[in-house]
Amino acid sequence: MSPTPRACRAATAVLTLALLVGGARLPLWQMTLHAPQYVGGLRLVIDGRGVHGDVDELNALNHYIGMAPIRMDRIPEARLFTPGVTAVAAGVLVAALTGWRFLRALALVGLWALPLAFLADLQWRLYLFGHSMDPLAAFRLPAFTPKVVGRTVVMNFDVTALPGIGLVLMLLAAVVFAVGPWAARRAHPALRRLVPAAAVLALAVAGSAATARGESPPFDLARAVAAAPPGAVVVVPPGVYPGPLVLARPLVLRGQGRPVIDGRGAGDVVVITGERVTLEGFAVRGGSLLYSREAAGIVVRGAGAVVRDNEIDDVLFGVYLAGARGAVVAGNTIRTAALPVERRGHAVYLWHSREILIADNRILRGKDGIHIAFSNETRVERNLVTDSRYGLHVMYSHRNVYRNNVFLGNVVGAAVMYSSDVTLDHNVFEGSRSVAAGAGLIFKDADRLLVRGNRIARNRVGLEFDNTPAERGGWAQVEENLVAFNEVGFSLMSTAAIAATGNTVVENLRPVEVRGVLRTETSRWQVAGRGNYWGDYRGFDASGDGIGDVPYRRADVLERLGDRAPALRAFLFTPAHLALEAAVRLAPLARVDPVVEDPAPLMRAPGGAPGGAPAPAGRGLLVAGVLLLAPGLLAAARLRAKRAP
Amino acid sequence: MRTITRRRLIGLAAAAAAAAPGAWLLLERAPAQSGPPEIRYGRDRCDACGMLISDPRYAAAARRPDAALRYDDIACLVRGAGHAVASGVADGWVHDAATEAWVEAREAAYVRSPAIRTPMSSGLAAYATAAQALAAHPGATVFTFAALVGAPAAGPRG
């Protein structure tokens, strides 16, 4: 017996509705962003209710390239989605009940239009995001269009976008509705019997998807912690738990689905006093914001603590290690409360602690991003710090290593003061452009200092040295760094005595400035006969050994005068200044001590950093010189011959 | 009487425009008013140690006849202008750590404790009166400004 058209229509309609409504509740589109500083990547998910996932982080990131923030209230057409789904579902239902062909056709158009319009609109929005960047942003990117489906690579970000299961189901609904009655009539009877089953199953899936996000089962966190034997692993289900939570015994506290611990403004939110406590996978928020209480999201006093993969938000201090030893703070996202800088606390704060590892954290706001005081033998690696006063602030802390971190858009990237045996290598210090105090790196009274392989770009001042090294026999070696696009590359107080070699110093408004009483002999611009690459070097290399044959020298008359009469600095970079400089260079009108003298400048930028054209070969240069000189000599000879009689 | 022609008017305007930067510089250099200078937190740097001044509780200031000085820590005030302020050559100000109101440096009461986290780790805090200092730090020794200058707070070097 062949099924009646009515039964076919009904079965098709039920299946279609289940797929449509279920799909509209599930993720419609997802985007994953991978970058070195994001462990596990960032995710963005769109479903019928809005945008979810790491929206805040992405917005913070986008802020630096001037992208508009992702906000639902700026995407008005998103509000049409739910009414659209409802209308089409109603159309499908009524068409199935009545059998009106016109309505069926209309519903079919709607079914196809919904997911396709969604994708088209999203692509249009992505295009707008990539093409309307604020020209005043810290970083300027060329316009680009993220693909709505597929992979887009921008800077060091690798973005993959895919339709979600919800969108696939919605498209499936459209297919089912289009071919359903026809297929039902022609299908094998055995298959036909499966149709109601499939419909029921789809309904169940849709129903569970709709109700999945429910309340968490009651779980008493404080009681579970109190009852756990030492060393136990306590898995905490999703939910919101009240702080403050004190962890006084060895314990692994693991959040599943990122449970929230909310301090509700009472003081510290989580306090770790016991040894070997692990806290991971939580959202910690809501500590006291009163500055005088100096409360923190997570306080660590015990030894061997691990604070990992937490999201710490809306607190005064983020993670505060007071007298802690051997702790690990890794993979956390920390953002202190949005207060003016003098009211904020540090995102990560070390005080009289030692042997600490701070790695892979994303610090999106703090007074200081990472503040280290009186804490030795500590490593800071692969962190990202933005929007803070000092990205890294080191006071009275020795034998520490700072490696592969990224400091973007802080007032000062890093300030290292009164500390010795400091290693800073392969970090990025960019966008510290504050007019009053912006600097990539500041050193004051630092000893046995190695600054190597860092990228220091687009700051007001690249590196500033004051009284460094501070002790007799101390040293400060600055090597293989890229110092580019800063207003001032190196700013040396006359008390500084650094040794610089193999650095690439290009496109700075002023490569080196010396402040205070000038003593050029204090800093050395070469080590073992190897100097630095200077973008504005005008020498040559006849011997072909890669080292320029004339020293790189910069003497700035006006700057020297400006030290005596600061008002003269108003003439910096004016034609008058340039004329004065040219005059002094051509004729020794006034003896001016150079602010920098590199006896062995490099002809090429080391390490493939941006440099100029390859230096011409020595012999070619000689020929060119003779050819240029010849007409001049000839002219001079003629002139003399004419005058002779 | 001379009439103002268009040419003269333009000339005058040009002269005024040319003179403006000079006048501005002169005015800028003119001795400023008295009282503690304004501190822009998170933007102004300490005149003794170069750090950004970011904690109003411990920020200090001094004014000499020729300059206004800003400090991030009371120890920096003592180091940078301590003798001048103590002897009356310069005026100095500190913040009451509890109320954050400016207090004359010579009249304030000071306590020192490692528990007080000041920007330069000097542990020095100021209060308007000795009674307030003792209320905040029971049992602490209260110093006068002259005593601080006599025994300056050396920054700890660990």
PDB file of N, CA and C in Angstrom, chain A residues 40-113:
ATOM      1  N   GLY A  40      45.757  26.988  23.135  1.00  0.00           N
ATOM      2  CA  GLY A  40      44.462  26.397  22.857  1.00  0.00           C
ATOM      3  C   GLY A  40      43.575  27.254  21.976  1.00  0.00           C
ATOM      4  N   GLY A  41      44.020  28.440  21.632  1.00  0.00           N
ATOM      5  CA  GLY A  41      43.279  29.276  20.696  1.00  0.00           C
ATOM      6  C   GLY A  41      42.101  29.997  21.319  1.00  0.00           C
ATOM      7  N   LEU A  42      41.542  30.911  20.532  1.00  0.00           N
ATOM      8  CA  LEU A  42      40.335  31.639  20.954  1.00  0.00           C
ATOM      9  C   LEU A  42      39.176  31.148  20.098  1.00  0.00           C
ATOM     10  N   ARG A  43      37.981  31.106  20.690  1.00  0.00           N
ATOM     11  CA  ARG A  43      36.831  30.617  19.940  1.00  0.00           C
ATOM     12  C   ARG A  43      35.714  31.641  19.940  1.00  0.00           C
ATOM     13  N   LEU A  44      35.018  31.662  18.843  1.00  0.00           N
ATOM     14  CA  LEU A  44      33.851  32.532  18.739  1.00  0.00           C
ATOM     15  C   LEU A  44      32.739  31.663  18.180  1.00  0.00           C
ATOM     16  N   VAL A  45      31.584  31.663  18.837  1.00  0.00           N
ATOM     17  CA  VAL A  45      30.470  30.833  18.389  1.00  0.00           C
ATOM     18  C   VAL A  45      29.255  31.728  18.230  1.00  0.00           C
ATOM     19  N   ILE A  46      28.549  31.546  17.123  1.00  0.00           N
ATOM     20  CA  ILE A  46      27.302  32.287  16.935  1.00  0.00           C
ATOM     21  C   ILE A  46      26.160  31.279  16.922  1.00  0.00           C
ATOM     22  N   ASP A  47      25.142  31.551  17.717  1.00  0.00           N
ATOM     23  CA  ASP A  47      23.916  30.759  17.607  1.00  0.00           C
ATOM     24  C   ASP A  47      22.740  31.725  17.582  1.00  0.00           C
ATOM     25  N   GLY A  48      21.546  31.171  17.666  1.00  0.00           N
ATOM     26  CA  GLY A  48      20.367  32.002  17.503  1.00  0.00           C
ATOM     27  C   GLY A  48      20.257  33.099  18.548  1.00  0.00           C
ATOM     28  N   ARG A  49      20.991  32.962  19.667  1.00  0.00           N
ATOM     29  CA  ARG A  49      20.867  33.950  20.738  1.00  0.00           C
ATOM     30  C   ARG A  49      21.940  35.027  20.711  1.00  0.00           C
ATOM     31  N   GLY A  50      22.974  34.795  19.944  1.00  0.00           N
ATOM     32  CA  GLY A  50      24.009  35.822  19.889  1.00  0.00           C
ATOM     33  C   GLY A  50      25.399  35.241  19.704  1.00  0.00           C
ATOM     34  N   VAL A  51      26.386  36.048  20.115  1.00  0.00           N
ATOM     35  CA  VAL A  51      27.786  35.656  19.946  1.00  0.00           C
ATOM     36  C   VAL A  51      28.309  35.182  21.295  1.00  0.00           C
ATOM     37  N   HIS A  52      28.955  34.047  21.316  1.00  0.00           N
ATOM     38  CA  HIS A  52      29.506  33.513  22.569  1.00  0.00           C
ATOM     39  C   HIS A  52      30.964  33.179  22.402  1.00  0.00           C
ATOM     40  N   GLY A  53      31.595  32.809  23.490  1.00  0.00           N
ATOM     41  CA  GLY A  53      32.994  32.400  23.454  1.00  0.00           C
ATOM     42  C   GLY A  53      33.889  33.525  23.960  1.00  0.00           C
ATOM     43  N   ASP A  54      35.089  33.598  23.387  1.00  0.00           N
ATOM     44  CA  ASP A  54      36.084  34.540  23.888  1.00  0.00           C
ATOM     45  C   ASP A  54      35.887  35.915  23.265  1.00  0.00           C
ATOM     46  N   VAL A  55      34.662  36.414  23.390  1.00  0.00           N
ATOM     47  CA  VAL A  55      34.338  37.678  22.726  1.00  0.00           C
ATOM     48  C   VAL A  55      35.172  38.815  23.297  1.00  0.00           C
ATOM     49  N   ASP A  56      35.290  38.862  24.620  1.00  0.00           N
ATOM     50  CA  ASP A  56      36.013  39.967  25.254  1.00  0.00           C
ATOM     51  C   ASP A  56      37.480  39.959  24.845  1.00  0.00           C
ATOM     52  N   GLU A  57      38.066  38.766  24.807  1.00  0.00           N
ATOM     53  CA  GLU A  57      39.468  38.682  24.432  1.00  0.00           C
ATOM     54  C   GLU A  57      39.661  39.137  22.997  1.00  0.00           C
ATOM     55  N   LEU A  58      38.761  38.677  22.137  1.00  0.00           N
ATOM     56  CA  LEU A  58      38.876  39.072  20.733  1.00  0.00           C
ATOM     57  C   LEU A  58      38.702  40.574  20.590  1.00  0.00           C
ATOM     58  N   ASN A  59      37.758  41.119  21.344  1.00  0.00           N
ATOM     59  CA  ASN A  59      37.559  42.564  21.272  1.00  0.00           C
ATOM     60  C   ASN A  59      38.791  43.309  21.761  1.00  0.00           C
ATOM     61  N   ALA A  60      39.402  42.784  22.829  1.00  0.00           N
ATOM     62  CA  ALA A  60      40.606  43.431  23.348  1.00  0.00           C
ATOM     63  C   ALA A  60      41.713  43.374  22.304  1.00  0.00           C
ATOM     64  N   LEU A  61      41.803  42.253  21.645  1.00  0.00           N
ATOM     65  CA  LEU A  61      42.814  42.086  20.602  1.00  0.00           C
ATOM     66  C   LEU A  61      42.514  43.008  19.430  1.00  0.00           C
ATOM     67  N   ASN A  62      41.255  42.994  19.018  1.00  0.00           N
ATOM     68  CA  ASN A  62      40.857  43.806  17.870  1.00  0.00           C
ATOM     69  C   ASN A  62      41.079  45.285  18.120  1.00  0.00           C
ATOM     70  N   HIS A  63      40.986  45.663  19.374  1.00  0.00           N
ATOM     71  CA  HIS A  63      41.195  47.051  19.752  1.00  0.00           C
ATOM     72  C   HIS A  63      42.563  47.526  19.267  1.00  0.00           C
ATOM     73  N   TYR A  64      43.547  46.632  19.329  1.00  0.00           N
ATOM     74  CA  TYR A  64      44.897  47.045  18.957  1.00  0.00           C
ATOM     75  C   TYR A  64      45.092  47.236  17.484  1.00  0.00           C
ATOM     76  N   ILE A  65      44.272  46.571  16.691  1.00  0.00           N
ATOM     77  CA  ILE A  65      44.388  46.817  15.258  1.00  0.00           C
ATOM     78  C   ILE A  65      43.259  47.736  14.801  1.00  0.00           C
ATOM     79  N   GLY A  66      42.520  48.293  15.777  1.00  0.00           N
ATOM     80  CA  GLY A  66      41.518  49.292  15.429  1.00  0.00           C
ATOM     81  C   GLY A  66      40.234  48.713  14.880  1.00  0.00           C
ATOM     82  N   MET A  67      39.992  47.427  15.097  1.00  0.00           N
ATOM     83  CA  MET A  67      38.751  46.831  14.637  1.00  0.00           C
ATOM     84  C   MET A  67      37.628  47.192  15.581  1.00  0.00           C
ATOM     85  N   ALA A  68      36.453  47.374  15.040  1.00  0.00           N
ATOM     86  CA  ALA A  68      35.319  47.687  15.889  1.00  0.00           C
ATOM     87  C   ALA A  68      35.027  46.494  16.789  1.00  0.00           C
ATOM     88  N   PRO A  69      34.572  46.732  18.015  1.00  0.00           N
ATOM     89  CA  PRO A  69      34.231  45.596  18.880  1.00  0.00           C
ATOM     90  C   PRO A  69      33.020  44.851  18.355  1.00  0.00           C
ATOM     91  N   ILE A  70      32.987  43.555  18.662  1.00  0.00           N
ATOM     92  CA  ILE A  70      31.843  42.727  18.268  1.00  0.00           C
ATOM     93  C   ILE A  70      30.755  42.935  19.312  1.00  0.00           C
ATOM     94  N   ARG A  71      29.674  43.566  18.907  1.00  0.00           N
ATOM     95  CA  ARG A  71      28.594  43.790  19.872  1.00  0.00           C
ATOM     96  C   ARG A  71      27.273  43.548  19.188  1.00  0.00           C
ATOM     97  N   MET A  72      26.414  42.784  19.851  1.00  0.00           N
ATOM     98  CA  MET A  72      25.164  42.409  19.215  1.00  0.00           C
ATOM     99  C   MET A  72      24.307  43.624  18.891  1.00  0.00           C
ATOM    100  N   ASP A  73      24.408  44.670  19.732  1.00  0.00           N
ATOM    101  CA  ASP A  73      23.529  45.815  19.465  1.00  0.00           C
ATOM    102  C   ASP A  73      23.969  46.585  18.220  1.00  0.00           C
ATOM    103  N   ARG A  74      25.153  46.245  17.700  1.00  0.00           N
ATOM    104  CA  ARG A  74      25.570  46.908  16.459  1.00  0.00           C
ATOM    105  C   ARG A  74      25.219  46.053  15.242  1.00  0.00           C
ATOM    106  N   ILE A  75      24.567  44.914  15.461  1.00  0.00           N
ATOM    107  CA  ILE A  75      24.210  44.039  14.347  1.00  0.00           C
ATOM    108  C   ILE A  75      22.691  43.885  14.385  1.00  0.00           C
ATOM    109  N   PRO A  76      21.972  44.902  13.943  1.00  0.00           N
ATOM    110  CA  PRO A  76      20.511  44.916  14.141  1.00  0.00           C
ATOM    111  C   PRO A  76      19.822  43.744  13.444  1.00  0.00           C
ATOM    112  N   GLU A  77      20.370  43.293  12.286  1.00  0.00           N
ATOM    113  CA  GLU A  77      19.645  42.242  11.563  1.00  0.00           C
ATOM    114  C   GLU A  77      19.637  40.925  12.321  1.00  0.00           C
ATOM    115  N   ALA A  78      20.521  40.787  13.340  1.00  0.00           N
ATOM    116  CA  ALA A  78      20.528  39.548  14.106  1.00  0.00           C
ATOM    117  C   ALA A  78      19.187  39.330  14.794  1.00  0.00           C
ATOM    118  N   ARG A  79      18.500  40.446  15.078  1.00  0.00           N
ATOM    119  CA  ARG A  79      17.208  40.332  15.771  1.00  0.00           C
ATOM    120  C   ARG A  79      16.139  39.693  14.886  1.00  0.00           C
ATOM    121  N   LEU A  80      16.386  39.641  13.582  1.00  0.00           N
ATOM    122  CA  LEU A  80      15.391  39.066  12.663  1.00  0.00           C
ATOM    123  C   LEU A  80      15.441  37.547  12.671  1.00  0.00           C
ATOM    124  N   PHE A  81      16.513  36.984  13.255  1.00  0.00           N
ATOM    125  CA  PHE A  81      16.721  35.543  13.100  1.00  0.00           C
ATOM    126  C   PHE A  81      15.584  34.726  13.726  1.00  0.00           C
ATOM    127  N   THR A  82      15.328  34.964  15.008  1.00  0.00           N
ATOM    128  CA  THR A  82      14.315  34.156  15.697  1.00  0.00           C
ATOM    129  C   THR A  82      12.928  34.339  15.096  1.00  0.00           C
ATOM    130  N   PRO A  83      12.465  35.585  14.856  1.00  0.00           N
ATOM    131  CA  PRO A  83      11.173  35.728  14.177  1.00  0.00           C
ATOM    132  C   PRO A  83      11.162  35.030  12.818  1.00  0.00           C
ATOM    133  N   GLY A  84      12.276  35.077  12.109  1.00  0.00           N
ATOM    134  CA  GLY A  84      12.349  34.436  10.795  1.00  0.00           C
ATOM    135  C   GLY A  84      12.154  32.942  10.911  1.00  0.00           C
ATOM    136  N   VAL A  85      12.861  32.345  11.890  1.00  0.00           N
ATOM    137  CA  VAL A  85      12.731  30.897  12.082  1.00  0.00           C
ATOM    138  C   VAL A  85      11.295  30.561  12.465  1.00  0.00           C
ATOM    139  N   THR A  86      10.711  31.358  13.348  1.00  0.00           N
ATOM    140  CA  THR A  86       9.332  31.116  13.788  1.00  0.00           C
ATOM    141  C   THR A  86       8.364  31.188  12.605  1.00  0.00           C
ATOM    142  N   ALA A  87       8.547  32.205  11.783  1.00  0.00           N
ATOM    143  CA  ALA A  87       7.637  32.393  10.655  1.00  0.00           C
ATOM    144  C   ALA A  87       7.735  31.224   9.686  1.00  0.00           C
ATOM    145  N   VAL A  88       8.962  30.822   9.387  1.00  0.00           N
ATOM    146  CA  VAL A  88       9.133  29.719   8.430  1.00  0.00           C
ATOM    147  C   VAL A  88       8.570  28.428   9.023  1.00  0.00           C
ATOM    148  N   ALA A  89       8.806  28.201  10.306  1.00  0.00           N
ATOM    149  CA  ALA A  89       8.285  26.989  10.963  1.00  0.00           C
ATOM    150  C   ALA A  89       6.763  26.980  10.884  1.00  0.00           C
ATOM    151  N   ALA A  90       6.154  28.132  11.148  1.00  0.00           N
ATOM    152  CA  ALA A  90       4.696  28.230  11.072  1.00  0.00           C
ATOM    153  C   ALA A  90       4.236  27.925   9.652  1.00  0.00           C
ATOM    154  N   GLY A  91       4.968  28.459   8.680  1.00  0.00           N
ATOM    155  CA  GLY A  91       4.615  28.223   7.282  1.00  0.00           C
ATOM    156  C   GLY A  91       4.651  26.736   6.949  1.00  0.00           C
ATOM    157  N   VAL A  92       5.708  26.057   7.402  1.00  0.00           N
ATOM    158  CA  VAL A  92       5.861  24.630   7.144  1.00  0.00           C
ATOM    159  C   VAL A  92       4.670  23.866   7.740  1.00  0.00           C
ATOM    160  N   LEU A  93       4.335  24.238   8.974  1.00  0.00           N
ATOM    161  CA  LEU A  93       3.265  23.547   9.695  1.00  0.00           C
ATOM    162  C   LEU A  93       1.926  23.724   8.990  1.00  0.00           C
ATOM    163  N   VAL A  94       1.603  24.980   8.676  1.00  0.00           N
ATOM    164  CA  VAL A  94       0.311  25.267   8.052  1.00  0.00           C
ATOM    165  C   VAL A  94       0.240  24.626   6.675  1.00  0.00           C
ATOM    166  N   ALA A  95       1.349  24.672   5.932  1.00  0.00           N
ATOM    167  CA  ALA A  95       1.358  24.070   4.600  1.00  0.00           C
ATOM    168  C   ALA A  95       1.096  22.576   4.700  1.00  0.00           C
ATOM    169  N   ALA A  96       1.700  21.949   5.719  1.00  0.00           N
ATOM    170  CA  ALA A  96       1.524  20.514   5.877  1.00  0.00           C
ATOM    171  C   ALA A  96       0.082  20.189   6.245  1.00  0.00           C
ATOM    172  N   LEU A  97      -0.521  21.000   7.090  1.00  0.00           N
ATOM    173  CA  LEU A  97      -1.882  20.739   7.565  1.00  0.00           C
ATOM    174  C   LEU A  97      -2.894  20.980   6.463  1.00  0.00           C
ATOM    175  N   THR A  98      -2.701  22.027   5.698  1.00  0.00           N
ATOM    176  CA  THR A  98      -3.704  22.409   4.717  1.00  0.00           C
ATOM    177  C   THR A  98      -3.393  21.877   3.335  1.00  0.00           C
ATOM    178  N   GLY A  99      -2.121  21.671   3.043  1.00  0.00           N
ATOM    179  CA  GLY A  99      -1.754  21.226   1.711  1.00  0.00           C
ATOM    180  C   GLY A  99      -1.767  22.344   0.691  1.00  0.00           C
ATOM    181  N   TRP A 100      -1.779  23.609   1.138  1.00  0.00           N
ATOM    182  CA  TRP A 100      -1.723  24.726   0.171  1.00  0.00           C
ATOM    183  C   TRP A 100      -0.380  24.743  -0.508  1.00  0.00           C
ATOM    184  N   ARG A 101      -0.447  24.679  -1.842  1.00  0.00           N
ATOM    185  CA  ARG A 101       0.802  24.620  -2.597  1.00  0.00           C
ATOM    186  C   ARG A 101       1.578  25.931  -2.508  1.00  0.00           C
ATOM    187  N   PHE A 102       0.811  27.040  -2.570  1.00  0.00           N
ATOM    188  CA  PHE A 102       1.488  28.334  -2.565  1.00  0.00           C
ATOM    189  C   PHE A 102       2.270  28.527  -1.254  1.00  0.00           C
ATOM    190  N   LEU A 103       1.627  28.154  -0.169  1.00  0.00           N
ATOM    191  CA  LEU A 103       2.273  28.320   1.134  1.00  0.00           C
ATOM    192  C   LEU A 103       3.499  27.405   1.240  1.00  0.00           C
ATOM    193  N   ARG A 104       3.351  26.212   0.670  1.00  0.00           N
ATOM    194  CA  ARG A 104       4.475  25.270   0.693  1.00  0.00           C
ATOM    195  C   ARG A 104       5.679  25.850  -0.050  1.00  0.00           C
ATOM    196  N   ALA A 105       5.395  26.453  -1.208  1.00  0.00           N
ATOM    197  CA  ALA A 105       6.486  27.049  -1.989  1.00  0.00           C
ATOM    198  C   ALA A 105       7.140  28.174  -1.194  1.00  0.00           C
ATOM    199  N   LEU A 106       6.311  28.963  -0.547  1.00  0.00           N
ATOM    200  CA  LEU A 106       6.814  30.101   0.237  1.00  0.00           C
ATOM    201  C   LEU A 106       7.704  29.600   1.381  1.00  0.00           C
ATOM    202  N   ALA A 107       7.216  28.547   2.062  1.00  0.00           N
ATOM    203  CA  ALA A 107       7.984  27.998   3.189  1.00  0.00           C
ATOM    204  C   ALA A 107       9.308  27.432   2.698  1.00  0.00           C
ATOM    205  N   LEU A 108       9.284  26.818   1.507  1.00  0.00           N
ATOM    206  CA  LEU A 108      10.512  26.245   0.952  1.00  0.00           C
ATOM    207  C   LEU A 108      11.539  27.342   0.688  1.00  0.00           C
ATOM    208  N   VAL A 109      11.042  28.455   0.106  1.00  0.00           N
ATOM    209  CA  VAL A 109      11.944  29.588  -0.147  1.00  0.00           C
ATOM    210  C   VAL A 109      12.537  30.079   1.185  1.00  0.00           C
ATOM    211  N   GLY A 110      11.655  30.185   2.173  1.00  0.00           N
ATOM    212  CA  GLY A 110      12.115  30.651   3.487  1.00  0.00           C
ATOM    213  C   GLY A 110      13.158  29.736   4.091  1.00  0.00           C
ATOM    214  N   LEU A 111      12.941  28.427   3.954  1.00  0.00           N
ATOM    215  CA  LEU A 111      13.865  27.442   4.522  1.00  0.00           C
ATOM    216  C   LEU A 111      15.263  27.577   3.927  1.00  0.00           C
ATOM    217  N   TRP A 112      15.299  27.798   2.621  1.00  0.00           N
ATOM    218  CA  TRP A 112      16.614  27.963   1.977  1.00  0.00           C
ATOM    219  C   TRP A 112      17.214  29.322   2.305  1.00  0.00           C
ATOM    220  N   ALA A 113      16.344  30.327   2.344  1.00  0.00           N
ATOM    221  CA  ALA A 113      16.835  31.702   2.503  1.00  0.00           C
ATOM    222  C   ALA A 113      17.468  31.899   3.874  1.00  0.00           C
TER     223      ALA A 113
END
